[in-house]
Short mmCIF file of C-alpha atoms in Angstrom, two decimals:
data_model
loop_
_atom_site.label_atom_id
_atom_site.label_comp_id
_atom_site.label_asym_id
_atom_site.label_seq_id
_atom_site.Cartn_x
_atom_site.Cartn_y
_atom_site.Cartn_z
CA MET A 1 24.06 18.82 -23.37
CA ARG A 2 23.37 15.58 -25.23
CA ARG A 3 26.45 14.09 -23.61
CA ALA A 4 25.13 15.21 -20.19
CA ILE A 5 21.77 13.56 -20.96
CA VAL A 6 23.45 10.26 -21.85
CA VAL A 7 25.63 10.45 -18.73
CA SER A 8 22.56 11.13 -16.56
CA ALA A 9 21.01 7.79 -17.55
CA GLN A 10 23.56 6.05 -15.32
CA GLY A 11 21.45 7.13 -12.33
CA LEU A 12 18.25 5.49 -13.58
CA GLY A 13 17.12 2.68 -11.31
CA SER A 14 19.29 3.75 -8.38
CA VAL A 15 18.93 7.47 -7.68
CA SER A 16 15.26 7.66 -6.64
CA PRO A 17 13.64 9.45 -4.95
CA ASN A 18 16.15 11.98 -6.28
CA PRO A 19 16.30 12.90 -9.99
CA PRO A 20 18.75 11.32 -12.47
CA VAL A 21 21.02 14.23 -13.41
CA GLY A 22 24.10 14.52 -15.60
CA CYS A 23 26.69 17.28 -15.87
CA VAL A 24 29.55 18.02 -18.28
CA VAL A 25 32.18 20.68 -17.51
CA LEU A 26 34.00 22.55 -20.27
CA ASP A 27 37.14 24.63 -19.80
CA ARG A 28 37.59 28.22 -21.00
CA VAL A 29 38.04 27.16 -24.64
CA GLY A 30 35.20 24.64 -24.69
CA ARG A 31 37.06 21.38 -24.15
CA VAL A 32 35.41 18.69 -22.02
CA VAL A 33 37.38 18.43 -18.79
CA GLY A 34 34.94 16.61 -16.50
CA GLU A 35 31.62 14.83 -16.34
CA GLY A 36 29.53 13.29 -13.62
CA PHE A 37 26.13 11.96 -12.63
CA HIS A 38 24.10 11.48 -9.46
CA LEU A 39 24.14 7.79 -8.54
CA ARG A 40 21.99 7.58 -5.40
CA LYS A 41 20.45 9.66 -2.63
CA GLY A 42 22.96 10.78 -0.03
CA GLU A 43 25.91 10.69 -2.43
CA ALA A 44 27.50 13.53 -4.41
CA HIS A 45 25.37 15.20 -7.06
CA ALA A 46 26.22 15.32 -10.76
CA GLU A 47 27.75 18.82 -10.64
CA VAL A 48 30.04 17.96 -7.72
CA ASN A 49 31.29 14.80 -9.44
CA ALA A 50 31.90 16.66 -12.71
CA LEU A 51 33.72 19.50 -10.95
CA ALA A 52 35.89 17.00 -9.06
CA ALA A 53 36.90 15.43 -12.36
CA ALA A 54 37.63 18.85 -13.89
CA GLY A 55 39.63 20.24 -10.98
CA ASP A 56 41.19 23.66 -11.60
CA ARG A 57 40.29 23.44 -15.29
CA ALA A 58 36.70 24.37 -14.39
CA LEU A 59 37.79 27.94 -13.53
CA GLY A 60 36.27 30.32 -16.07
CA GLY A 61 34.59 27.43 -17.86
CA THR A 62 31.05 26.18 -18.46
CA ALA A 63 28.95 23.62 -16.61
CA VAL A 64 26.28 21.94 -18.73
CA VAL A 65 23.66 20.26 -16.54
CA THR A 66 20.38 18.48 -17.32
CA LEU A 67 18.50 19.86 -14.27
CA GLU A 68 18.75 23.21 -12.50
CA PRO A 69 21.46 23.02 -9.79
CA CYS A 70 19.95 22.54 -6.34
CA ASN A 71 19.69 25.41 -3.92
CA HIS A 72 19.34 23.78 -0.51
CA HIS A 73 21.31 21.91 2.11
CA GLY A 74 20.14 18.29 2.36
CA ARG A 75 22.39 15.29 2.77
CA THR A 76 24.84 17.21 0.58
CA PRO A 77 25.59 20.97 0.18
CA PRO A 78 23.81 22.92 -2.59
CA CYS A 79 25.26 22.41 -6.07
CA ARG A 80 24.97 26.10 -6.99
CA GLU A 81 27.46 26.76 -4.15
CA ALA A 82 29.91 24.20 -5.58
CA LEU A 83 29.66 25.79 -9.03
CA ILE A 84 30.28 29.29 -7.65
CA ASP A 85 33.22 28.10 -5.53
CA ALA A 86 34.75 26.39 -8.56
CA GLY A 87 34.70 29.69 -10.46
CA VAL A 88 32.67 28.60 -13.46
CA ALA A 89 31.65 31.51 -15.66
CA ARG A 90 28.59 29.98 -17.29
CA VAL A 91 25.96 27.35 -16.50
CA VAL A 92 23.73 25.82 -19.18
CA ILE A 93 20.54 24.12 -17.94
CA ALA A 94 18.08 21.88 -19.77
CA VAL A 95 15.17 21.58 -17.29
CA MET A 96 14.25 23.81 -14.36
CA ASP A 97 13.77 22.06 -11.01
CA PRO A 98 10.18 22.26 -9.72
CA THR A 99 11.43 21.30 -6.23
CA SER A 100 13.88 24.20 -6.06
CA ARG A 101 13.61 26.16 -2.82
CA GLY A 102 13.82 29.89 -2.23
CA GLU A 103 14.82 31.87 -5.30
CA GLY A 104 16.19 28.82 -7.05
CA GLY A 105 19.68 27.73 -7.99
CA ALA A 106 19.65 29.59 -11.32
CA ALA A 107 18.70 32.89 -9.67
CA LEU A 108 21.47 32.65 -7.08
CA LEU A 109 24.02 31.74 -9.74
CA ARG A 110 23.10 34.91 -11.62
CA GLN A 111 23.36 36.95 -8.43
CA ALA A 112 26.90 35.61 -8.05
CA GLY A 113 27.79 36.87 -11.53
CA VAL A 114 27.51 33.53 -13.34
CA GLU A 115 25.93 33.60 -16.81
CA VAL A 116 22.96 31.19 -16.92
CA GLU A 117 21.15 29.81 -19.97
CA GLN A 118 17.94 27.82 -19.50
CA GLY A 119 15.83 25.47 -21.63
CA VAL A 120 18.63 24.00 -23.74
CA LEU A 121 17.45 20.67 -25.27
CA ALA A 122 14.81 20.43 -22.54
CA GLU A 123 12.62 18.01 -24.51
CA GLU A 124 15.55 15.66 -25.05
CA ALA A 125 16.53 15.83 -21.38
CA LEU A 126 13.01 14.62 -20.53
CA LEU A 127 13.88 11.26 -22.09
CA VAL A 128 15.67 10.61 -18.78
CA LEU A 129 14.04 13.09 -16.41
CA GLY A 130 10.47 12.59 -17.68
CA PRO A 131 9.35 9.78 -15.32
CA TRP A 132 10.80 11.62 -12.30
CA LEU A 133 8.98 14.82 -13.23
CA ALA A 134 5.74 12.92 -13.93
CA SER A 135 6.03 11.22 -10.55
CA LEU A 136 6.29 14.60 -8.84
CA THR A 137 3.33 16.02 -10.75
CA ARG A 138 1.08 13.00 -10.15
CA GLU A 139 2.35 12.40 -6.60
CA ARG A 140 2.89 8.71 -7.33
CA PRO A 141 5.41 6.55 -9.20
CA PHE A 142 5.47 6.54 -13.01
CA ILE A 143 4.19 3.12 -14.10
CA THR A 144 5.18 1.11 -17.17
CA TRP A 145 3.20 -2.06 -17.94
CA ILE A 146 4.61 -4.54 -20.42
CA HIS A 147 2.75 -7.65 -21.52
CA GLY A 148 2.14 -9.98 -24.44
CA ASP A 149 3.13 -13.34 -25.83
CA SER A 150 6.63 -13.28 -27.30
CA GLU A 151 10.09 -14.54 -26.44
CA ALA A 152 11.32 -11.03 -27.22
CA LEU A 153 9.30 -9.65 -24.30
CA SER A 154 11.55 -11.23 -21.66
CA ALA A 155 14.61 -9.65 -23.28
CA GLU A 156 12.99 -6.23 -23.09
CA VAL A 157 12.02 -6.81 -19.47
CA ASP A 158 15.68 -7.53 -18.68
CA LEU A 159 16.56 -4.20 -20.29
CA LEU A 160 13.73 -2.16 -18.74
CA ARG A 161 14.37 -3.36 -15.20
CA GLN A 162 17.79 -1.68 -15.32
CA SER A 163 16.15 1.76 -15.34
CA HIS A 164 13.11 1.13 -13.11
CA ASP A 165 13.16 1.31 -9.33
CA LEU A 166 10.71 -1.54 -8.76
CA VAL A 167 9.51 -4.53 -10.77
CA VAL A 168 6.12 -6.13 -9.99
CA ARG A 169 5.52 -9.69 -11.22
CA ALA A 170 2.84 -12.37 -10.95
CA GLY A 171 1.09 -12.49 -7.60
CA GLY A 172 2.07 -8.90 -6.83
CA LEU A 173 5.65 -9.91 -5.98
CA ALA A 174 7.86 -6.82 -5.87
CA GLU A 175 11.62 -6.42 -6.12
CA GLU A 176 14.20 -3.77 -6.95
CA GLY A 177 14.95 -3.45 -10.63
CA ARG A 178 18.59 -3.95 -9.70
CA GLN A 179 19.08 -5.57 -6.32
CA GLY A 180 20.69 -3.26 -3.76
CA SER A 181 21.08 -0.41 -6.22
CA HIS A 182 19.47 2.26 -4.03
CA GLY A 183 21.76 1.82 -1.03
CA ASP A 184 21.04 1.03 2.60
CA GLY A 185 18.21 2.72 4.46
CA VAL A 186 16.99 4.84 1.54
CA PHE A 187 14.66 2.52 -0.32
CA ARG A 188 12.01 0.27 1.21
CA VAL A 189 10.74 -2.60 -0.91
CA PRO A 190 7.68 -4.69 0.06
CA ASP A 191 7.99 -8.40 -0.71
CA ARG A 192 4.45 -8.44 -2.05
CA LEU A 193 1.95 -5.69 -2.75
CA PRO A 194 -0.98 -5.74 -0.32
CA ALA A 195 -4.59 -6.00 -1.40
CA GLY A 196 -6.32 -2.72 -2.09
CA ASP A 197 -7.51 -0.28 -4.69
CA ALA A 198 -5.21 1.70 -6.98
CA GLY A 199 -5.01 4.67 -4.62
CA HIS A 200 -3.82 2.49 -1.74
CA LEU A 201 -1.31 0.57 -3.85
CA LEU A 202 0.11 3.76 -5.36
CA LYS A 203 0.56 5.15 -1.84
CA VAL A 204 2.40 1.97 -0.78
CA LEU A 205 4.66 2.17 -3.83
CA GLY A 206 5.30 5.88 -3.31
CA GLU A 207 6.34 5.30 0.30
CA THR A 208 9.14 3.01 -0.89
CA GLY A 209 10.87 5.99 -2.50
CA ALA A 210 10.16 4.65 -6.00
CA ARG A 211 9.71 7.08 -8.87
CA SER A 212 9.31 4.38 -11.54
CA VAL A 213 7.64 0.96 -11.42
CA LEU A 214 7.64 -1.77 -14.09
CA ILE A 215 4.70 -4.19 -14.10
CA VAL A 216 5.40 -7.40 -16.01
CA GLY A 217 2.62 -9.44 -17.59
CA ASP A 218 -0.46 -10.33 -15.59
CA ALA A 219 0.89 -9.38 -12.18
CA GLY A 220 -2.45 -9.75 -10.45
CA VAL A 221 -2.78 -6.03 -9.71
CA PRO A 222 -5.42 -4.94 -12.25
CA SER A 223 -6.09 -1.65 -10.48
CA LEU A 224 -2.45 -0.67 -11.02
CA GLU A 225 -2.29 -2.00 -14.56
CA GLN A 226 -5.23 0.19 -15.46
CA ARG A 227 -3.31 3.24 -14.16
CA ALA A 228 -0.16 2.62 -16.22
CA ASP A 229 1.39 5.75 -17.72
CA ARG A 230 3.14 3.80 -20.46
CA LEU A 231 1.90 0.57 -21.99
CA ILE A 232 4.08 -1.79 -24.04
CA ARG A 233 2.27 -4.63 -25.82
CA TYR A 234 3.55 -7.49 -27.94
CA LEU A 235 0.71 -8.33 -30.34
CA PRO A 236 0.79 -11.32 -32.74
CA PHE A 237 -0.04 -10.28 -36.28
CA THR A 238 -2.65 -13.03 -36.26
CA ALA A 239 -4.63 -11.21 -33.55
CA THR A 240 -6.41 -9.09 -36.13
CA THR A 241 -9.45 -8.32 -33.95
CA GLN A 242 -7.48 -7.25 -30.88
CA ALA A 243 -7.41 -3.49 -30.24
CA PRO A 244 -3.78 -2.29 -30.17
CA LEU A 245 -4.40 -0.02 -27.17
CA PRO A 246 -7.19 0.46 -24.64
CA PRO A 247 -9.00 3.82 -24.42
CA GLY A 248 -7.02 6.62 -22.83
CA TYR A 249 -3.71 5.97 -24.62
CA ARG A 250 -2.15 7.49 -27.70
CA LEU A 251 0.05 5.41 -29.98
CA SER A 252 3.69 6.56 -29.65
CA GLU A 253 5.66 3.75 -31.28
CA VAL A 254 5.15 0.66 -33.46
CA THR A 255 7.93 -1.74 -34.46
CA ARG A 256 7.94 -5.10 -36.21
CA GLY A 257 9.22 -8.33 -34.75
CA VAL A 258 9.14 -11.89 -36.06
CA GLY A 259 5.42 -12.62 -36.13
CA TYR A 260 4.41 -9.78 -33.83
CA ALA A 261 4.10 -6.01 -33.53
CA ARG A 262 5.54 -4.15 -30.57
CA VAL A 263 3.14 -1.35 -29.70
CA VAL A 264 3.85 1.45 -27.24
CA GLY A 265 1.15 3.72 -25.87
CA GLN A 266 1.41 6.79 -23.66
CA ARG A 267 -1.47 7.84 -21.47
CA SER A 268 -3.11 10.84 -23.11
#
Protein backbone atom coordinates (compact mmCIF):
# COMPACT_ATOMS: atom_id res chain seq x y z
CA MET A 1 0.00 0.00 0.00
CA ARG A 2 2.79 2.47 0.74
CA ARG A 3 4.14 1.86 -2.74
CA ALA A 4 0.65 2.56 -4.16
CA ILE A 5 0.49 5.81 -2.17
CA VAL A 6 3.85 6.96 -3.55
CA VAL A 7 2.81 6.00 -7.09
CA SER A 8 -0.48 7.92 -6.70
CA ALA A 9 1.41 11.19 -6.14
CA GLN A 10 2.26 11.23 -9.85
CA GLY A 11 -1.31 12.38 -10.50
CA LEU A 12 -1.09 15.44 -8.23
CA GLY A 13 -1.41 18.67 -10.19
CA SER A 14 -2.86 17.02 -13.29
CA VAL A 15 -5.70 14.66 -12.40
CA SER A 16 -8.26 17.12 -10.97
CA PRO A 17 -11.20 17.19 -10.71
CA ASN A 18 -10.65 13.43 -10.37
CA PRO A 19 -8.76 11.96 -7.39
CA PRO A 20 -5.04 11.04 -7.47
CA VAL A 21 -5.08 7.25 -7.15
CA GLY A 22 -2.36 4.61 -7.22
CA CYS A 23 -2.58 0.84 -7.63
CA VAL A 24 -0.10 -2.02 -7.26
CA VAL A 25 -0.90 -5.54 -8.50
CA LEU A 26 0.63 -8.63 -6.90
CA ASP A 27 0.61 -12.12 -8.40
CA ARG A 28 -0.56 -15.27 -6.61
CA VAL A 29 2.61 -15.48 -4.49
CA GLY A 30 2.78 -11.79 -3.62
CA ARG A 31 5.28 -10.51 -6.16
CA VAL A 32 4.73 -7.05 -7.65
CA VAL A 33 3.79 -7.53 -11.30
CA GLY A 34 2.24 -4.17 -12.18
CA GLU A 35 1.58 -0.67 -10.93
CA GLY A 36 -0.25 2.35 -12.25
CA PHE A 37 -1.74 5.73 -11.44
CA HIS A 38 -4.46 8.01 -12.78
CA LEU A 39 -2.82 10.87 -14.68
CA ARG A 40 -5.74 13.02 -15.85
CA LYS A 41 -9.49 13.03 -16.34
CA GLY A 42 -10.60 11.07 -19.38
CA GLU A 43 -7.59 8.75 -19.33
CA ALA A 44 -7.25 5.26 -17.87
CA HIS A 45 -7.59 4.92 -14.11
CA ALA A 46 -4.90 3.56 -11.81
CA GLU A 47 -6.32 0.02 -11.65
CA VAL A 48 -6.56 -0.28 -15.44
CA ASN A 49 -2.97 0.89 -15.91
CA ALA A 50 -1.69 -1.49 -13.22
CA LEU A 51 -3.63 -4.43 -14.68
CA ALA A 52 -2.29 -3.65 -18.16
CA ALA A 53 1.25 -3.79 -16.79
CA ALA A 54 0.53 -7.06 -14.96
CA GLY A 55 -1.18 -8.83 -17.85
CA ASP A 56 -2.07 -12.48 -17.19
CA ARG A 57 -0.02 -12.44 -13.99
CA ALA A 58 -2.90 -10.61 -12.27
CA LEU A 59 -5.05 -13.77 -12.39
CA GLY A 60 -5.60 -15.00 -8.84
CA GLY A 61 -3.54 -12.14 -7.46
CA THR A 62 -4.14 -9.02 -5.36
CA ALA A 63 -4.81 -5.42 -6.35
CA VAL A 64 -3.74 -2.85 -3.75
CA VAL A 65 -5.41 0.51 -4.40
CA THR A 66 -5.44 3.80 -2.49
CA LEU A 67 -9.12 4.60 -3.23
CA GLU A 68 -12.14 2.31 -3.61
CA PRO A 69 -12.43 1.21 -7.27
CA CYS A 70 -15.07 3.20 -9.12
CA ASN A 71 -18.46 1.72 -9.85
CA HIS A 72 -19.83 3.80 -12.72
CA HIS A 73 -19.42 4.39 -16.43
CA GLY A 74 -17.99 7.85 -17.10
CA ARG A 75 -15.36 8.66 -19.68
CA THR A 76 -13.92 5.24 -18.85
CA PRO A 77 -15.55 1.92 -17.78
CA PRO A 78 -15.81 1.12 -14.04
CA CYS A 79 -12.60 -0.11 -12.46
CA ARG A 80 -14.35 -2.81 -10.41
CA GLU A 81 -15.34 -4.37 -13.76
CA ALA A 82 -11.72 -4.37 -14.95
CA LEU A 83 -10.59 -6.03 -11.71
CA ILE A 84 -13.26 -8.74 -11.98
CA ASP A 85 -12.47 -9.37 -15.65
CA ALA A 86 -8.77 -9.70 -14.83
CA GLY A 87 -9.56 -12.45 -12.32
CA VAL A 88 -7.98 -10.89 -9.25
CA ALA A 89 -8.81 -12.80 -6.07
CA ARG A 90 -8.35 -9.99 -3.57
CA VAL A 91 -8.56 -6.19 -3.48
CA VAL A 92 -7.02 -4.13 -0.67
CA ILE A 93 -8.34 -0.56 -0.29
CA ALA A 94 -7.03 2.34 1.78
CA VAL A 95 -9.84 4.93 1.52
CA MET A 96 -13.49 4.46 0.59
CA ASP A 97 -14.81 6.69 -2.20
CA PRO A 98 -17.50 9.14 -1.00
CA THR A 99 -18.54 9.69 -4.65
CA SER A 100 -19.20 5.99 -5.26
CA ARG A 101 -22.57 5.35 -6.89
CA GLY A 102 -25.07 2.59 -6.25
CA GLU A 103 -23.82 -0.09 -3.90
CA GLY A 104 -20.20 0.91 -4.38
CA GLY A 105 -17.26 -0.75 -6.06
CA ALA A 106 -16.26 -2.72 -2.96
CA ALA A 107 -19.75 -4.21 -2.57
CA LEU A 108 -19.91 -5.35 -6.18
CA LEU A 109 -16.44 -6.85 -5.98
CA ARG A 110 -17.58 -8.93 -3.01
CA GLN A 111 -20.70 -9.99 -4.89
CA ALA A 112 -18.43 -11.25 -7.67
CA GLY A 113 -16.52 -13.41 -5.18
CA VAL A 114 -13.51 -11.13 -4.75
CA GLU A 115 -12.11 -10.81 -1.21
CA VAL A 116 -12.04 -7.13 -0.18
CA GLU A 117 -10.15 -5.52 2.70
CA GLN A 118 -10.82 -1.87 3.57
CA GLY A 119 -9.09 0.82 5.63
CA VAL A 120 -5.50 -0.33 5.11
CA LEU A 121 -3.11 2.59 5.86
CA ALA A 122 -5.98 5.01 5.28
CA GLU A 123 -4.35 7.84 7.24
CA GLU A 124 -1.17 7.54 5.18
CA ALA A 125 -3.14 7.48 1.93
CA LEU A 126 -4.67 10.82 2.95
CA LEU A 127 -1.24 12.42 2.52
CA VAL A 128 -2.09 12.37 -1.20
CA LEU A 129 -5.88 12.06 -1.21
CA GLY A 130 -6.50 14.52 1.65
CA PRO A 131 -6.87 17.76 -0.38
CA TRP A 132 -9.19 16.04 -2.88
CA LEU A 133 -11.39 14.71 -0.09
CA ALA A 134 -11.39 18.07 1.70
CA SER A 135 -12.39 19.78 -1.54
CA LEU A 136 -15.37 17.46 -1.87
CA THR A 137 -16.44 17.99 1.73
CA ARG A 138 -16.11 21.78 1.61
CA GLU A 139 -17.39 22.07 -1.96
CA ARG A 140 -14.47 24.29 -2.93
CA PRO A 141 -10.75 23.86 -3.69
CA PHE A 142 -8.29 23.11 -0.89
CA ILE A 143 -6.18 26.25 -0.43
CA THR A 144 -2.54 26.48 0.64
CA TRP A 145 -1.11 29.96 1.33
CA ILE A 146 2.64 30.39 1.57
CA HIS A 147 4.29 33.67 2.46
CA GLY A 148 7.26 35.21 4.25
CA ASP A 149 10.63 36.76 3.62
CA SER A 150 13.23 34.16 2.71
CA GLU A 151 15.12 33.00 -0.36
CA ALA A 152 14.11 29.47 0.64
CA LEU A 153 10.45 30.33 0.08
CA SER A 154 10.80 30.53 -3.71
CA ALA A 155 12.38 27.06 -3.77
CA GLU A 156 9.43 25.65 -1.86
CA VAL A 157 6.99 27.40 -4.19
CA ASP A 158 8.69 25.69 -7.14
CA LEU A 159 8.16 22.37 -5.38
CA LEU A 160 4.58 23.00 -4.23
CA ARG A 161 3.35 24.15 -7.63
CA GLN A 162 4.09 20.66 -8.99
CA SER A 163 1.24 19.20 -6.90
CA HIS A 164 -1.28 22.07 -7.01
CA ASP A 165 -3.78 22.64 -9.80
CA LEU A 166 -3.63 26.43 -9.72
CA VAL A 167 -1.14 29.02 -8.48
CA VAL A 168 -2.32 32.55 -7.61
CA ARG A 169 0.30 35.32 -7.49
CA ALA A 170 0.42 39.09 -7.00
CA GLY A 171 -2.49 40.96 -8.52
CA GLY A 172 -4.65 37.83 -8.51
CA LEU A 173 -2.85 36.40 -11.55
CA ALA A 174 -3.69 32.71 -11.92
CA GLU A 175 -1.94 29.92 -13.79
CA GLU A 176 -1.75 26.14 -13.82
CA GLY A 177 0.77 24.71 -11.40
CA ARG A 178 2.25 22.88 -14.38
CA GLN A 179 1.30 24.39 -17.71
CA GLY A 180 -0.93 22.14 -19.82
CA SER A 181 -0.88 19.32 -17.28
CA HIS A 182 -4.66 18.84 -17.12
CA GLY A 183 -5.19 18.23 -20.83
CA ASP A 184 -7.39 19.98 -23.38
CA GLY A 185 -10.95 20.94 -22.57
CA VAL A 186 -10.95 19.62 -19.00
CA PHE A 187 -9.51 22.49 -17.01
CA ARG A 188 -10.43 26.16 -17.34
CA VAL A 189 -7.98 28.69 -15.94
CA PRO A 190 -8.83 32.40 -15.56
CA ASP A 191 -5.97 34.78 -16.36
CA ARG A 192 -6.81 36.86 -13.31
CA LEU A 193 -9.23 36.34 -10.45
CA PRO A 194 -12.17 38.75 -10.57
CA ALA A 195 -13.08 41.09 -7.75
CA GLY A 196 -15.44 39.68 -5.17
CA ASP A 197 -15.82 38.17 -1.76
CA ALA A 198 -14.43 34.78 -0.74
CA GLY A 199 -17.61 32.92 -1.66
CA HIS A 200 -17.57 34.29 -5.20
CA LEU A 201 -13.86 33.66 -5.70
CA LEU A 202 -14.11 30.11 -4.38
CA LYS A 203 -16.96 29.47 -6.82
CA VAL A 204 -14.84 30.80 -9.70
CA LEU A 205 -11.92 28.59 -8.68
CA GLY A 206 -14.16 25.56 -8.24
CA GLU A 207 -15.61 26.00 -11.73
CA THR A 208 -12.12 25.62 -13.22
CA GLY A 209 -12.04 22.00 -12.05
CA ALA A 210 -9.35 22.77 -9.46
CA ARG A 211 -9.20 20.74 -6.27
CA SER A 212 -6.07 22.47 -4.92
CA VAL A 213 -4.91 26.09 -5.14
CA LEU A 214 -1.58 27.58 -4.03
CA ILE A 215 -1.56 31.27 -3.09
CA VAL A 216 1.92 32.81 -3.11
CA GLY A 217 2.80 35.82 -0.97
CA ASP A 218 0.56 38.85 -0.96
CA ALA A 219 -1.52 37.93 -3.99
CA GLY A 220 -4.03 40.71 -3.45
CA VAL A 221 -6.89 38.34 -2.61
CA PRO A 222 -7.20 38.78 1.17
CA SER A 223 -10.62 37.14 1.31
CA LEU A 224 -9.10 33.94 -0.09
CA GLU A 225 -5.96 34.14 2.03
CA GLN A 226 -8.13 34.28 5.12
CA ARG A 227 -9.86 31.04 4.01
CA ALA A 228 -6.64 29.05 3.52
CA ASP A 229 -6.80 25.45 4.75
CA ARG A 230 -3.04 25.22 5.14
CA LEU A 231 -0.73 28.11 5.96
CA ILE A 232 3.05 28.02 5.46
CA ARG A 233 4.99 30.94 6.93
CA TYR A 234 8.68 31.80 6.85
CA LEU A 235 9.33 33.81 10.01
CA PRO A 236 12.69 35.50 10.79
CA PHE A 237 13.92 34.59 14.25
CA THR A 238 14.29 38.32 14.87
CA ALA A 239 10.51 38.79 14.59
CA THR A 240 10.02 37.91 18.24
CA THR A 241 6.69 39.74 18.62
CA GLN A 242 5.06 38.26 15.54
CA ALA A 243 2.43 35.58 16.23
CA PRO A 244 3.43 32.34 14.45
CA LEU A 245 -0.14 31.66 13.31
CA PRO A 246 -3.39 33.60 13.20
CA PRO A 247 -6.42 32.37 15.17
CA GLY A 248 -8.15 29.32 13.74
CA TYR A 249 -5.01 27.30 12.94
CA ARG A 250 -3.20 24.57 14.82
CA LEU A 251 0.57 24.23 14.56
CA SER A 252 1.44 21.08 12.58
CA GLU A 253 5.12 21.54 11.74
CA VAL A 254 8.10 23.72 12.67
CA THR A 255 11.52 23.48 11.02
CA ARG A 256 14.66 25.61 11.24
CA GLY A 257 16.28 27.42 8.36
CA VAL A 258 19.20 29.84 8.23
CA GLY A 259 17.88 32.78 10.21
CA TYR A 260 14.22 31.79 10.00
CA ALA A 261 11.63 29.29 11.17
CA ARG A 262 9.33 27.55 8.73
CA VAL A 263 5.93 27.23 10.38
CA VAL A 264 3.04 25.18 9.03
CA GLY A 265 -0.51 25.54 10.31
CA GLN A 266 -3.62 23.54 9.50
CA ARG A 267 -7.05 25.07 9.89
CA SER A 268 -8.59 23.62 13.03
